[in-house]
XYZ file of N, CA and C in Angstrom:
798
model
N 54.913 21.366 8.035
C 54.423 20.578 8.843
C 54.693 18.920 8.919
N 54.845 18.633 7.460
C 54.762 17.064 6.662
C 56.583 16.885 6.835
N 57.307 17.665 6.720
C 58.623 18.014 6.832
C 59.072 17.611 8.710
N 58.271 18.626 9.091
C 58.763 18.501 10.929
C 58.331 16.563 11.052
N 57.113 16.767 10.596
C 56.914 15.270 10.897
C 57.930 14.063 10.622
N 58.453 13.961 9.468
C 58.971 13.182 9.086
C 60.542 13.321 9.922
N 60.866 14.320 10.365
C 62.298 14.577 10.924
C 61.975 13.869 12.204
N 60.508 14.190 13.177
C 60.334 13.609 13.998
C 60.813 11.959 14.553
N 59.885 11.498 13.040
C 59.841 10.156 12.827
C 61.608 9.745 13.021
N 62.711 10.537 12.124
C 63.668 9.969 11.775
C 64.240 9.993 13.360
N 64.302 10.822 13.981
C 64.907 11.230 15.039
C 64.081 9.808 16.500
N 62.916 9.470 16.292
C 62.474 8.662 17.039
C 63.087 7.525 16.477
N 62.582 7.006 15.281
C 63.848 5.325 14.938
C 64.932 5.516 15.480
N 66.091 6.892 15.475
C 67.416 6.489 15.578
C 67.399 6.456 16.804
N 66.956 7.167 17.767
C 67.293 7.426 19.354
C 66.547 6.170 19.934
N 65.478 5.438 19.344
C 65.283 4.203 20.202
C 65.059 3.161 19.141
N 66.093 3.000 18.357
C 66.063 1.959 17.694
C 66.875 0.775 18.694
N 67.572 1.439 19.373
C 68.252 0.124 20.541
C 66.532 -1.102 20.842
N 65.550 0.271 21.659
C 64.347 -0.647 22.050
C 63.479 -1.376 21.620
N 63.698 -1.024 19.901
C 63.161 -1.517 18.599
C 63.685 -3.072 18.335
N 64.977 -3.197 18.774
C 65.682 -4.490 18.393
C 65.385 -5.176 19.504
N 66.132 -4.866 20.836
C 66.181 -5.621 21.917
C 64.972 -5.447 22.616
N 64.568 -6.311 23.178
C 63.336 -6.660 24.438
C 64.027 -7.274 25.770
N 64.933 -6.811 26.675
C 65.506 -7.088 27.730
C 64.163 -7.635 28.967
N 64.355 -8.859 29.611
C 63.621 -8.680 30.838
C 64.305 -10.163 31.611
N 63.779 -9.959 32.969
C 64.255 -10.596 33.806
C 63.291 -11.793 34.333
N 64.198 -13.059 34.709
C 63.269 -14.649 34.968
C 62.165 -14.250 36.139
N 61.569 -14.414 35.436
C 59.988 -14.683 36.527
C 60.093 -15.961 37.380
N 59.357 -16.092 38.732
C 59.756 -17.716 39.572
C 59.813 -18.973 38.866
N 58.571 -18.961 37.724
C 58.678 -19.919 36.880
C 59.651 -20.831 36.208
N 60.671 -19.601 36.005
C 61.850 -20.466 35.330
C 62.555 -20.961 36.218
N 62.530 -20.642 37.663
C 63.297 -22.126 38.372
C 62.851 -23.396 37.932
N 61.763 -24.328 37.623
C 61.242 -25.316 37.879
C 61.439 -25.512 35.676
N 62.309 -25.118 35.212
C 62.840 -24.718 33.902
C 63.915 -25.311 34.075
N 65.079 -24.788 35.027
C 66.476 -25.379 35.360
C 66.521 -26.474 35.335
N 67.462 -27.310 34.696
C 67.731 -28.672 34.654
C 68.316 -29.086 35.915
N 67.942 -29.857 36.985
C 68.644 -30.237 38.493
C 70.011 -30.250 37.748
N 70.676 -30.673 36.840
C 72.249 -30.689 36.799
C 72.563 -29.799 36.345
N 71.818 -28.785 35.826
C 72.868 -27.318 35.425
C 73.085 -26.569 36.919
N 74.366 -25.466 36.387
C 74.745 -24.930 36.747
C 75.312 -23.262 36.218
N 74.933 -22.739 37.091
C 75.210 -21.310 36.728
C 76.297 -20.364 36.629
N 76.894 -19.974 35.202
C 77.904 -19.846 34.899
C 77.480 -18.235 35.324
N 78.979 -17.721 36.254
C 78.897 -16.444 36.595
C 80.407 -15.764 36.382
N 80.238 -14.604 35.962
C 81.310 -13.414 35.359
C 81.470 -12.290 35.595
N 82.021 -11.422 35.791
C 81.839 -10.000 36.143
C 82.658 -9.164 35.024
N 82.114 -8.361 34.209
C 82.789 -7.516 33.026
C 82.501 -6.186 33.097
N 82.961 -5.488 32.034
C 83.020 -3.744 32.939
C 81.373 -3.305 33.128
N 80.794 -3.955 32.400
C 79.647 -3.309 32.337
C 78.653 -4.204 33.477
N 79.226 -4.896 34.201
C 78.002 -5.796 35.355
C 78.529 -7.266 35.198
N 77.852 -8.084 36.230
C 77.975 -8.927 36.788
C 76.843 -9.894 35.553
N 77.011 -10.813 34.889
C 76.524 -11.371 33.985
C 76.449 -13.154 34.568
N 75.651 -13.772 34.044
C 75.161 -15.325 34.402
C 74.617 -15.745 33.180
N 75.361 -16.924 32.705
C 74.906 -17.771 31.825
C 74.792 -19.506 32.512
N 74.509 -20.208 31.894
C 74.108 -21.171 32.300
C 74.408 -23.184 31.841
N 74.811 -23.689 32.182
C 75.817 -24.922 31.605
C 74.643 -26.244 32.257
N 74.128 -26.786 31.013
C 73.813 -28.194 30.985
C 74.667 -28.725 30.979
N 75.253 -29.890 31.987
C 76.662 -30.963 31.376
C 76.014 -31.811 30.827
N 76.952 -32.744 30.166
C 76.744 -34.243 29.866
C 75.957 -35.100 30.542
N 75.222 -35.941 30.177
C 75.124 -37.032 30.828
C 75.248 -38.534 30.776
N 77.005 -38.397 30.900
C 77.900 -39.054 30.686
C 78.904 -39.673 31.678
N 78.169 -39.253 32.794
C 78.866 -40.169 34.233
C 80.071 -39.140 34.232
N 79.727 -37.853 34.096
C 81.064 -36.641 34.040
C 82.195 -37.112 33.524
N 82.413 -37.223 32.411
C 82.964 -37.087 31.182
C 82.667 -35.831 30.407
N 84.254 -35.442 29.715
C 84.169 -34.389 29.034
C 82.989 -34.118 28.196
N 81.858 -33.433 27.507
C 81.259 -33.696 26.597
C 81.802 -33.455 25.366
N 81.215 -34.499 24.109
C 81.949 -34.609 22.664
C 81.556 -33.462 22.361
N 80.390 -33.046 22.122
C 80.339 -31.462 21.915
C 79.186 -30.651 22.661
N 79.853 -29.031 22.418
C 79.570 -28.325 23.726
C 78.944 -27.206 22.540
N 77.068 -27.250 22.612
C 76.737 -26.085 21.704
C 76.263 -24.992 22.696
N 76.885 -23.746 22.030
C 76.504 -22.833 22.303
C 75.223 -22.347 21.821
N 74.098 -21.545 23.169
C 72.942 -21.700 22.465
C 72.571 -20.090 22.484
N 71.907 -19.243 21.815
C 71.688 -17.653 21.804
C 69.761 -17.632 21.580
N 69.137 -16.939 22.215
C 68.000 -16.611 21.858
C 67.352 -15.430 21.324
N 66.144 -15.670 20.641
C 65.823 -14.520 20.173
C 65.637 -13.029 20.718
N 65.029 -11.859 20.478
C 65.278 -10.777 21.444
C 64.182 -10.899 21.884
N 63.073 -11.601 22.378
C 62.172 -11.538 23.220
C 62.571 -12.309 24.090
N 63.127 -13.680 24.026
C 63.314 -14.583 24.807
C 64.967 -14.714 25.655
N 64.714 -15.850 26.463
C 65.876 -15.677 27.665
C 66.717 -16.842 27.502
N 67.542 -17.338 27.895
C 68.568 -18.638 27.401
C 67.993 -19.971 28.073
N 66.979 -19.506 28.993
C 66.853 -20.791 29.362
C 65.530 -21.261 29.355
N 64.791 -20.791 28.020
C 63.372 -20.851 27.412
C 64.073 -21.904 26.223
N 66.018 -22.301 26.415
C 66.090 -23.477 25.184
C 65.742 -24.689 26.123
N 65.506 -24.847 27.271
C 65.431 -26.020 28.361
C 64.195 -26.600 27.778
N 63.452 -25.825 27.166
C 61.774 -26.556 26.859
C 62.057 -26.928 25.490
N 62.736 -26.445 24.671
C 63.125 -26.875 22.940
C 63.841 -28.243 22.985
N 64.596 -28.070 24.128
C 65.862 -29.235 24.397
C 65.391 -30.684 25.411
N 63.997 -30.120 25.692
C 63.986 -31.408 26.611
C 64.028 -32.692 25.722
N 64.237 -33.530 26.421
C 64.551 -35.267 25.866
C 65.948 -34.972 24.839
N 66.665 -34.214 25.109
C 67.728 -34.391 23.866
C 68.669 -35.980 24.044
N 68.312 -36.341 23.035
C 68.905 -37.483 23.299
C 70.560 -38.337 23.184
N 71.555 -37.058 22.911
C 72.681 -37.492 22.997
C 73.023 -37.490 24.364
N 73.789 -38.015 25.158
C 74.043 -37.763 26.302
C 75.288 -37.058 26.489
N 75.714 -37.523 25.428
C 77.345 -37.438 25.435
C 77.600 -35.369 25.377
N 76.375 -34.556 24.705
C 76.503 -33.352 24.457
C 76.167 -32.335 25.775
N 76.835 -31.133 25.583
C 76.226 -30.494 26.755
C 75.732 -29.213 26.382
N 75.395 -28.139 27.105
C 74.780 -26.818 26.286
C 75.329 -25.650 27.250
N 75.447 -24.547 26.810
C 76.327 -23.686 27.557
C 74.778 -22.270 26.900
N 74.084 -22.263 27.584
C 72.670 -20.968 27.030
C 73.430 -19.472 28.083
N 73.568 -18.773 26.767
C 74.141 -17.547 27.149
C 72.687 -16.331 26.922
N 72.147 -15.660 28.062
C 71.705 -14.658 27.570
C 72.477 -13.216 27.480
N 71.696 -12.468 26.514
C 72.422 -11.141 26.121
C 72.426 -10.010 27.500
N 73.483 -9.080 27.567
C 73.453 -8.246 28.768
C 72.480 -7.698 28.903
N 72.081 -7.284 29.963
C 70.933 -6.805 30.461
C 69.369 -7.777 30.294
N 69.774 -8.702 29.971
C 68.608 -10.036 29.959
C 68.728 -10.870 31.313
N 67.537 -11.443 31.698
C 67.926 -12.530 32.611
C 68.380 -12.161 34.034
N 70.179 -12.493 34.125
C 70.368 -12.350 35.213
C 71.391 -11.287 35.090
N 71.859 -10.830 33.732
C 72.631 -10.326 33.528
C 72.859 -8.772 33.068
N 73.656 -7.926 33.864
C 73.379 -6.728 33.685
C 74.256 -6.321 32.773
N 74.022 -4.730 32.357
C 74.552 -4.139 31.180
C 73.531 -3.513 30.163
N 74.070 -3.601 28.907
C 73.057 -3.039 27.621
C 73.665 -3.959 26.479
N 72.484 -4.455 26.336
C 72.463 -5.189 24.812
C 73.124 -4.522 23.953
N 74.145 -5.093 22.792
C 75.048 -4.555 21.933
C 75.486 -5.637 20.785
N 76.309 -5.420 19.690
C 76.953 -6.478 19.063
C 78.593 -6.976 19.602
N 78.982 -5.680 20.530
C 79.739 -5.472 20.952
C 80.425 -6.415 22.480
N 78.817 -5.784 23.089
C 78.945 -6.385 24.567
C 78.523 -7.976 24.269
N 77.878 -8.256 23.361
C 77.466 -9.876 23.343
C 78.561 -10.548 22.963
N 79.353 -9.913 21.923
C 80.739 -10.669 21.799
C 81.433 -10.776 22.872
N 81.889 -9.960 23.898
C 82.308 -9.587 24.821
C 81.819 -10.850 26.044
N 80.614 -10.641 26.558
C 79.926 -11.603 27.108
C 80.116 -12.803 26.545
N 79.648 -13.124 25.572
C 79.821 -14.833 25.023
C 81.079 -15.526 25.254
N 82.253 -14.520 24.642
C 83.440 -15.036 24.900
C 83.831 -15.253 26.419
N 83.563 -14.232 27.286
C 83.897 -14.917 28.832
C 82.686 -15.626 29.362
N 81.718 -15.919 28.514
C 81.231 -17.160 29.460
C 82.127 -18.352 28.819
N 82.326 -18.503 27.488
C 83.065 -19.403 27.449
C 83.967 -19.810 28.094
N 85.305 -18.724 28.439
C 86.640 -19.002 28.807
C 85.886 -19.096 30.305
N 85.101 -19.128 31.202
C 84.844 -19.305 32.234
C 84.055 -20.562 32.486
N 83.708 -20.860 31.648
C 83.257 -22.180 31.468
C 84.837 -23.232 31.515
N 85.495 -23.120 30.222
C 86.650 -23.653 29.759
C 87.493 -24.136 30.872
N 87.548 -23.189 31.901
C 88.146 -23.171 33.141
C 87.685 -24.072 33.901
N 86.738 -23.958 34.076
C 85.858 -24.899 34.829
C 86.045 -26.276 34.723
N 85.805 -26.661 33.488
C 85.805 -27.747 33.071
C 87.171 -28.324 32.922
N 88.343 -27.592 32.891
C 90.140 -27.894 32.506
C 90.146 -28.359 31.213
N 89.466 -28.033 30.011
C 89.508 -27.614 28.826
C 91.324 -26.698 28.483
N 91.657 -27.437 27.705
C 92.618 -26.474 26.835
C 92.272 -25.353 25.619
N 92.257 -24.351 25.138
C 91.867 -23.781 23.633
C 91.774 -25.031 22.745
N 92.308 -25.701 22.985
C 92.350 -26.554 21.357
C 91.452 -27.821 21.673
N 91.213 -28.119 22.911
C 90.400 -29.298 23.086
C 89.080 -28.491 22.697
N 88.939 -27.263 22.838
C 87.290 -26.593 23.396
C 86.743 -26.281 21.902
N 87.800 -26.074 21.288
C 87.195 -25.995 19.467
C 86.787 -26.943 19.019
N 87.682 -28.063 19.438
C 87.342 -29.112 18.633
C 85.908 -29.954 19.085
N 85.182 -29.668 19.936
C 84.317 -29.598 20.355
C 82.672 -28.440 20.030
N 83.447 -27.379 19.531
C 82.173 -26.012 19.902
C 81.277 -26.890 18.861
N 79.976 -25.896 19.134
C 78.969 -26.093 17.925
C 78.148 -25.172 18.464
N 76.925 -24.186 17.588
C 76.402 -23.280 18.186
C 75.373 -23.276 17.653
N 74.209 -22.793 18.192
C 72.983 -22.946 17.518
C 72.089 -21.281 18.348
N 71.259 -20.980 17.193
C 70.588 -19.598 17.634
C 69.195 -19.477 16.901
N 68.307 -18.690 17.482
C 66.690 -18.571 16.685
C 66.518 -16.529 16.527
N 66.111 -16.868 15.357
C 66.100 -15.385 15.334
C 67.246 -14.287 14.952
N 67.330 -13.026 16.276
C 68.203 -12.711 16.256
C 69.647 -13.645 16.674
N 69.032 -14.271 17.547
C 70.115 -14.906 17.858
C 70.872 -16.380 17.394
N 69.767 -16.278 15.986
C 70.711 -17.123 14.801
C 71.894 -16.232 14.298
N 71.764 -14.618 14.100
C 72.647 -13.929 14.059
C 73.608 -13.701 14.876
N 73.894 -13.688 16.228
C 74.618 -14.012 17.370
C 75.325 -15.394 17.420
N 74.463 -16.419 16.897
C 75.260 -17.551 16.641
C 76.417 -17.793 15.429
N 75.724 -17.033 14.521
C 76.578 -17.329 13.402
C 77.929 -16.203 13.513
N 77.783 -15.174 14.102
C 78.424 -14.017 14.068
C 80.169 -14.889 15.701
N 79.139 -15.338 16.259
C 79.966 -16.294 17.467
C 80.880 -16.981 16.444
N 80.392 -18.087 15.620
C 81.002 -19.107 14.849
C 82.097 -18.446 13.480
N 81.877 -16.773 13.291
C 82.618 -16.843 12.209
C 84.142 -16.475 13.466
N 84.011 -16.178 14.086
C 85.450 -15.570 15.561
C 85.336 -16.831 15.898
N 85.561 -18.312 15.941
C 85.540 -19.332 16.448
C 85.423 -20.104 15.773
N 86.174 -21.664 15.956
C 86.517 -22.646 14.819
C 85.668 -23.609 15.465
N 84.413 -23.457 14.750
C 82.738 -24.396 15.098
C 83.052 -25.395 14.277
N 82.469 -26.036 14.651
C 81.819 -27.573 14.399
C 80.597 -27.715 13.357
N 79.709 -27.237 13.794
C 78.175 -27.342 13.768
C 77.601 -25.767 14.004
N 76.662 -25.179 13.163
C 75.886 -24.128 13.076
C 74.486 -24.381 12.782
N 73.666 -23.611 14.030
C 72.362 -24.150 13.585
C 71.440 -22.664 13.519
N 71.005 -21.982 12.659
C 70.243 -20.723 12.313
C 68.713 -21.269 11.936
N 67.694 -20.763 12.957
C 66.840 -20.431 13.232
C 65.862 -19.553 12.703
N 65.291 -19.066 11.860
C 64.861 -17.928 11.294
C 65.544 -16.962 11.043
N 66.637 -16.962 10.601
C 67.660 -15.993 10.535
C 67.363 -14.887 9.367
N 67.927 -13.486 9.240
C 67.875 -12.684 8.328
C 69.012 -12.820 7.454
N 69.089 -12.162 6.448
C 70.196 -11.739 5.544
C 71.066 -10.979 6.345
N 70.937 -9.617 6.696
C 71.161 -8.848 7.322
C 70.121 -8.118 8.198
N 70.662 -7.506 9.352
C 69.425 -7.081 10.371
C 69.304 -5.356 9.401
N 70.447 -4.925 8.828
C 69.734 -4.068 8.251
C 68.324 -4.261 6.758
N 68.899 -5.361 6.495
C 68.115 -5.757 5.393
C 66.236 -5.640 5.876
N 66.461 -6.881 7.313
C 65.335 -6.927 7.898
C 64.202 -5.577 8.511
N 65.325 -4.361 8.791
C 65.008 -3.667 9.000
C 64.072 -2.876 8.278
N 64.908 -2.964 6.897
C 64.025 -2.297 5.337
C 62.783 -2.914 5.327
N 62.559 -4.278 5.926
C 61.228 -4.769 5.337
C 60.170 -4.508 6.551
N 60.606 -3.691 7.811
C 59.873 -3.212 8.804
C 59.632 -1.640 8.714
N 60.111 -1.297 7.815
C 60.639 0.245 7.990
C 60.929 1.429 6.717
N 60.977 0.431 5.885
C 61.328 1.097 4.558
C 62.972 1.077 4.726
N 63.832 1.172 3.071
C 64.823 0.945 2.997
C 65.353 2.091 3.765
N 65.147 3.476 3.047
C 65.730 4.608 3.710
C 66.037 4.917 4.831
N 65.074 4.498 5.583
C 65.050 4.540 7.092
C 65.786 3.622 8.040
N 66.195 2.462 7.317
C 66.767 1.088 7.641
C 67.793 1.602 7.935
N 68.547 2.478 6.777
C 70.233 3.153 6.767
C 70.253 4.005 8.487
N 69.552 4.059 9.216
C 69.185 4.848 10.811
C 70.011 4.070 11.780
N 70.347 2.457 11.416
C 70.714 1.921 11.791
C 72.051 1.819 12.652
N 72.434 1.739 14.035
C 73.982 2.149 13.910
C 74.513 1.180 13.960
N 74.149 -0.068 14.195
C 75.019 -1.626 13.958
C 73.922 -2.432 12.836
N 74.650 -3.629 12.604
C 73.815 -4.682 11.772
C 74.577 -5.626 11.437
N 74.036 -6.932 12.331
C 74.853 -8.310 11.979
C 74.391 -8.829 10.458
N 75.722 -8.944 10.142
C 75.629 -9.254 8.238
C 75.958 -10.831 8.643
N 75.162 -11.290 7.896
C 75.484 -13.231 7.893
C 75.883 -13.589 6.706
N 75.859 -12.843 5.768
C 76.248 -13.376 4.615
C 77.991 -12.927 4.701
N 78.308 -12.304 5.503
C 79.781 -11.898 5.685
C 80.684 -12.839 6.612
N 79.336 -13.374 7.800
C 79.686 -13.847 8.658
C 80.146 -15.288 8.111
N 78.907 -15.805 7.376
C 78.906 -17.052 6.841
C 80.453 -17.651 6.165
N 80.770 -16.499 5.323
C 82.119 -16.672 4.630
C 82.752 -16.869 5.515
N 83.059 -16.379 6.674
C 84.035 -16.235 7.809
C 83.983 -17.493 8.449
N 82.469 -18.069 8.503
C 82.762 -19.490 8.978
C 83.519 -20.552 8.484
N 83.249 -19.869 6.927
C 84.240 -21.314 5.866
C 85.453 -21.373 6.048
N 85.478 -19.779 6.031
C 87.582 -19.610 5.845
C 88.052 -20.448 6.816
N 87.048 -20.438 8.372
C 87.847 -20.575 9.574
C 87.647 -21.781 9.562
N 86.786 -22.863 8.994
C 86.485 -23.992 8.806
C 85.999 -25.031 8.258
N 86.288 -25.070 6.436
C 85.768 -25.903 5.786
C 85.044 -26.697 5.841
N 85.033 -27.560 6.914
C 84.528 -28.797 7.266
C 83.250 -28.227 8.148
N 83.138 -26.864 8.478
C 81.607 -26.746 9.077
C 80.408 -26.691 8.582
N 79.427 -27.850 9.270
C 78.063 -28.004 9.212
C 77.114 -26.670 9.159
N 76.337 -26.067 8.230
C 75.626 -25.091 8.604
C 74.393 -25.586 8.088
N 73.424 -25.610 9.403
C 71.886 -25.999 9.081
C 71.200 -24.747 9.286
N 70.014 -24.345 8.027
C 68.561 -22.983 8.020
C 67.467 -23.859 8.121
N 67.214 -23.330 9.214
C 65.183 -23.864 9.718
C 64.341 -22.871 9.368
N 63.654 -23.199 8.833
C 62.758 -21.141 8.666
C 61.294 -21.968 8.053
N 60.261 -21.161 8.858
C 58.835 -21.498 8.536
C 58.611 -20.570 7.496
N 57.779 -20.994 6.771
C 57.238 -20.417 5.141
C 56.155 -19.735 5.435
N 55.922 -19.758 6.945
C 54.510 -18.319 7.449
C 55.358 -17.521 8.452
N 56.439 -17.740 8.464
C 57.464 -16.478 9.197
C 56.823 -14.823 8.861
N 55.874 -14.184 10.038
C 55.565 -13.311 10.038
C 56.538 -11.929 10.532
N 57.690 -12.433 10.898
C 58.881 -11.892 11.420
C 59.675 -11.425 10.693
N 60.421 -12.248 10.299
C 61.742 -12.507 9.239
C 61.260 -13.469 8.315
N 60.814 -12.724 7.035
C 60.360 -13.765 5.994
C 61.330 -14.906 5.293
N 60.894 -15.737 5.130
C 61.496 -17.343 4.315
C 62.234 -16.982 3.189
N 61.932 -15.913 2.347
C 63.150 -15.706 1.454
C 63.988 -15.475 2.206
N 64.636 -14.329 2.987
C 65.702 -14.766 3.671
C 66.327 -15.666 3.946
N 65.839 -16.779 4.032
C 66.627 -17.979 4.342
C 66.775 -19.209 3.172
N 65.978 -18.647 2.257
C 66.548 -18.987 1.390
C 67.552 -18.378 0.300
N 67.185 -17.759 0.604
C 68.955 -16.310 0.373
C 69.695 -16.715 0.166
N 70.284 -16.809 2.045
C 71.120 -17.674 2.569
C 71.793 -18.691 1.589
N 70.639 -19.399 1.812
C 71.203 -21.443 1.621
C 71.335 -21.062 -0.276
N 71.021 -20.396 -0.918
C 71.055 -20.357 -2.600
C 72.505 -19.724 -2.498
N 73.014 -18.572 -1.383
C 74.459 -17.889 -1.740
C 75.347 -19.169 -1.490
N 75.089 -19.702 -0.698
C 75.820 -20.614 0.414
C 75.228 -22.326 -0.112
N 76.082 -22.764 -1.032
C 75.093 -23.923 -1.275
C 75.669 -25.177 -0.787
N 76.423 -24.969 0.216
C 76.911 -25.849 1.073
C 76.385 -26.026 2.302
N 75.013 -25.182 2.662
C 74.042 -24.822 3.740
C 72.633 -25.976 3.597
N 72.470 -26.858 4.693
C 71.837 -27.644 4.512
C 70.544 -27.127 5.386
N 69.453 -26.728 3.789
C 67.990 -25.807 4.232
C 66.617 -26.248 4.372
N 65.735 -26.449 5.412
C 64.706 -27.018 5.730
C 63.994 -25.694 5.626
N 62.752 -26.132 4.975
C 61.499 -24.975 4.882
C 60.423 -25.686 5.617
N 60.142 -25.325 6.806
C 59.022 -25.608 7.707
C 57.750 -25.003 7.442
N 57.384 -25.968 6.537
C 55.653 -25.892 5.951
C 54.451 -25.235 7.198
N 54.090 -23.912 6.764
C 53.247 -23.640 7.640
C 53.526 -22.998 9.105
N 55.179 -22.799 9.465
C 55.900 -22.450 10.605
C 55.809 -21.110 10.729
N 55.078 -20.076 11.834
C 55.664 -19.019 12.219
C 56.838 -18.797 12.935
N 57.111 -17.511 13.221
C 58.551 -16.899 13.856
C 58.953 -17.964 14.731
N 57.996 -17.907 15.572
C 57.831 -18.979 16.410
C 57.599 -20.239 16.692
N 56.550 -20.370 16.152
C 56.387 -22.005 16.376
C 57.070 -23.183 15.183
N 58.009 -22.394 14.657
C 58.950 -22.742 13.724
C 59.964 -23.980 14.828
N 60.330 -23.393 16.006
C 60.920 -24.044 16.652
C 60.360 -25.577 17.867
N 58.508 -25.641 17.345
C 58.165 -26.563 17.648
C 57.962 -27.750 16.625
N 57.873 -26.872 15.401
C 56.805 -27.600 14.489
C 58.098 -28.428 13.879
N 59.502 -27.734 13.936
C 60.930 -28.351 13.593
C 61.527 -29.129 14.419
N 61.106 -29.184 15.620
C 61.602 -29.816 16.584
C 62.424 -30.938 16.786
N 62.026 -32.037 16.161
C 62.246 -33.502 15.762
C 63.909 -33.282 14.961
N 63.117 -32.379 13.749
C 64.157 -32.336 12.791
C 65.188 -31.375 12.764
N 65.165 -30.543 13.843
C 66.192 -29.972 14.541
C 67.114 -30.677 15.209
N 66.681 -31.696 15.973
C 67.787 -32.600 16.709
C 68.371 -33.327 16.084
N 67.317 -33.972 14.885
C 68.145 -35.156 14.290
C 68.988 -34.737 13.448
N 68.828 -33.188 13.139
C 70.467 -32.978 12.231
C 70.975 -32.635 13.351
N 71.178 -32.143 14.722
C 72.243 -32.326 15.866
C 72.990 -33.311 15.443
N 72.309 -34.224 15.305
C 73.218 -35.742 15.535
C 72.979 -36.266 14.643
N 72.870 -36.034 12.878
C 73.383 -36.508 11.939
C 74.878 -36.926 11.712
């Protein structure tokens, strides 16, 4: 009976792992008020359905942005949640592209590492065409920011593009190691896919040795332990690490708000 119970647990984790990692939801009416007046929807169609990202242009009289921040949310959040965090952003020359995962918000499809790569690249390419950017002009402006799972997506994005800055808020080392914290090391090997932030940070540095990277992590993070953020910073000494005293997994976004904005603009 114990053997059958264990087998059942293994099967449950294996077949239900997607719903354990991703928590997609749609936008409710309250988000209509969150979207900035000057914001634009960026729509594009992929083999797995229509996708919608959100562009918040620079407040610089229609000029092209000095920097374009690509923002990725946590697994239970939506792209437009960034509008609260970025309210009152001081640099009028920066623009933001807020990207939802497939299956989240207004996006169709099924979230995975592969589908998110395809979707984020397509969002960027669609925006580039709208703005009249060439590839070289765009890469000189690219920055990325993410929280929780979104920090891994942001780091992965930066490993595939030549970005100037990366902010990872509450990152894990690898998704498999984070899973091991929750369900134990043996069961963590059931994961079909795993973000590896160590490997991706190495690729970022190889692609652009001048890229700046910062990690903000709450010391009371109950989801992804702060030791993971510290471990990444120890392994890669060029990372600026900020331990946010007393902040939990979500609270770090608000507790460190001013410091995050300051680092984005230093």
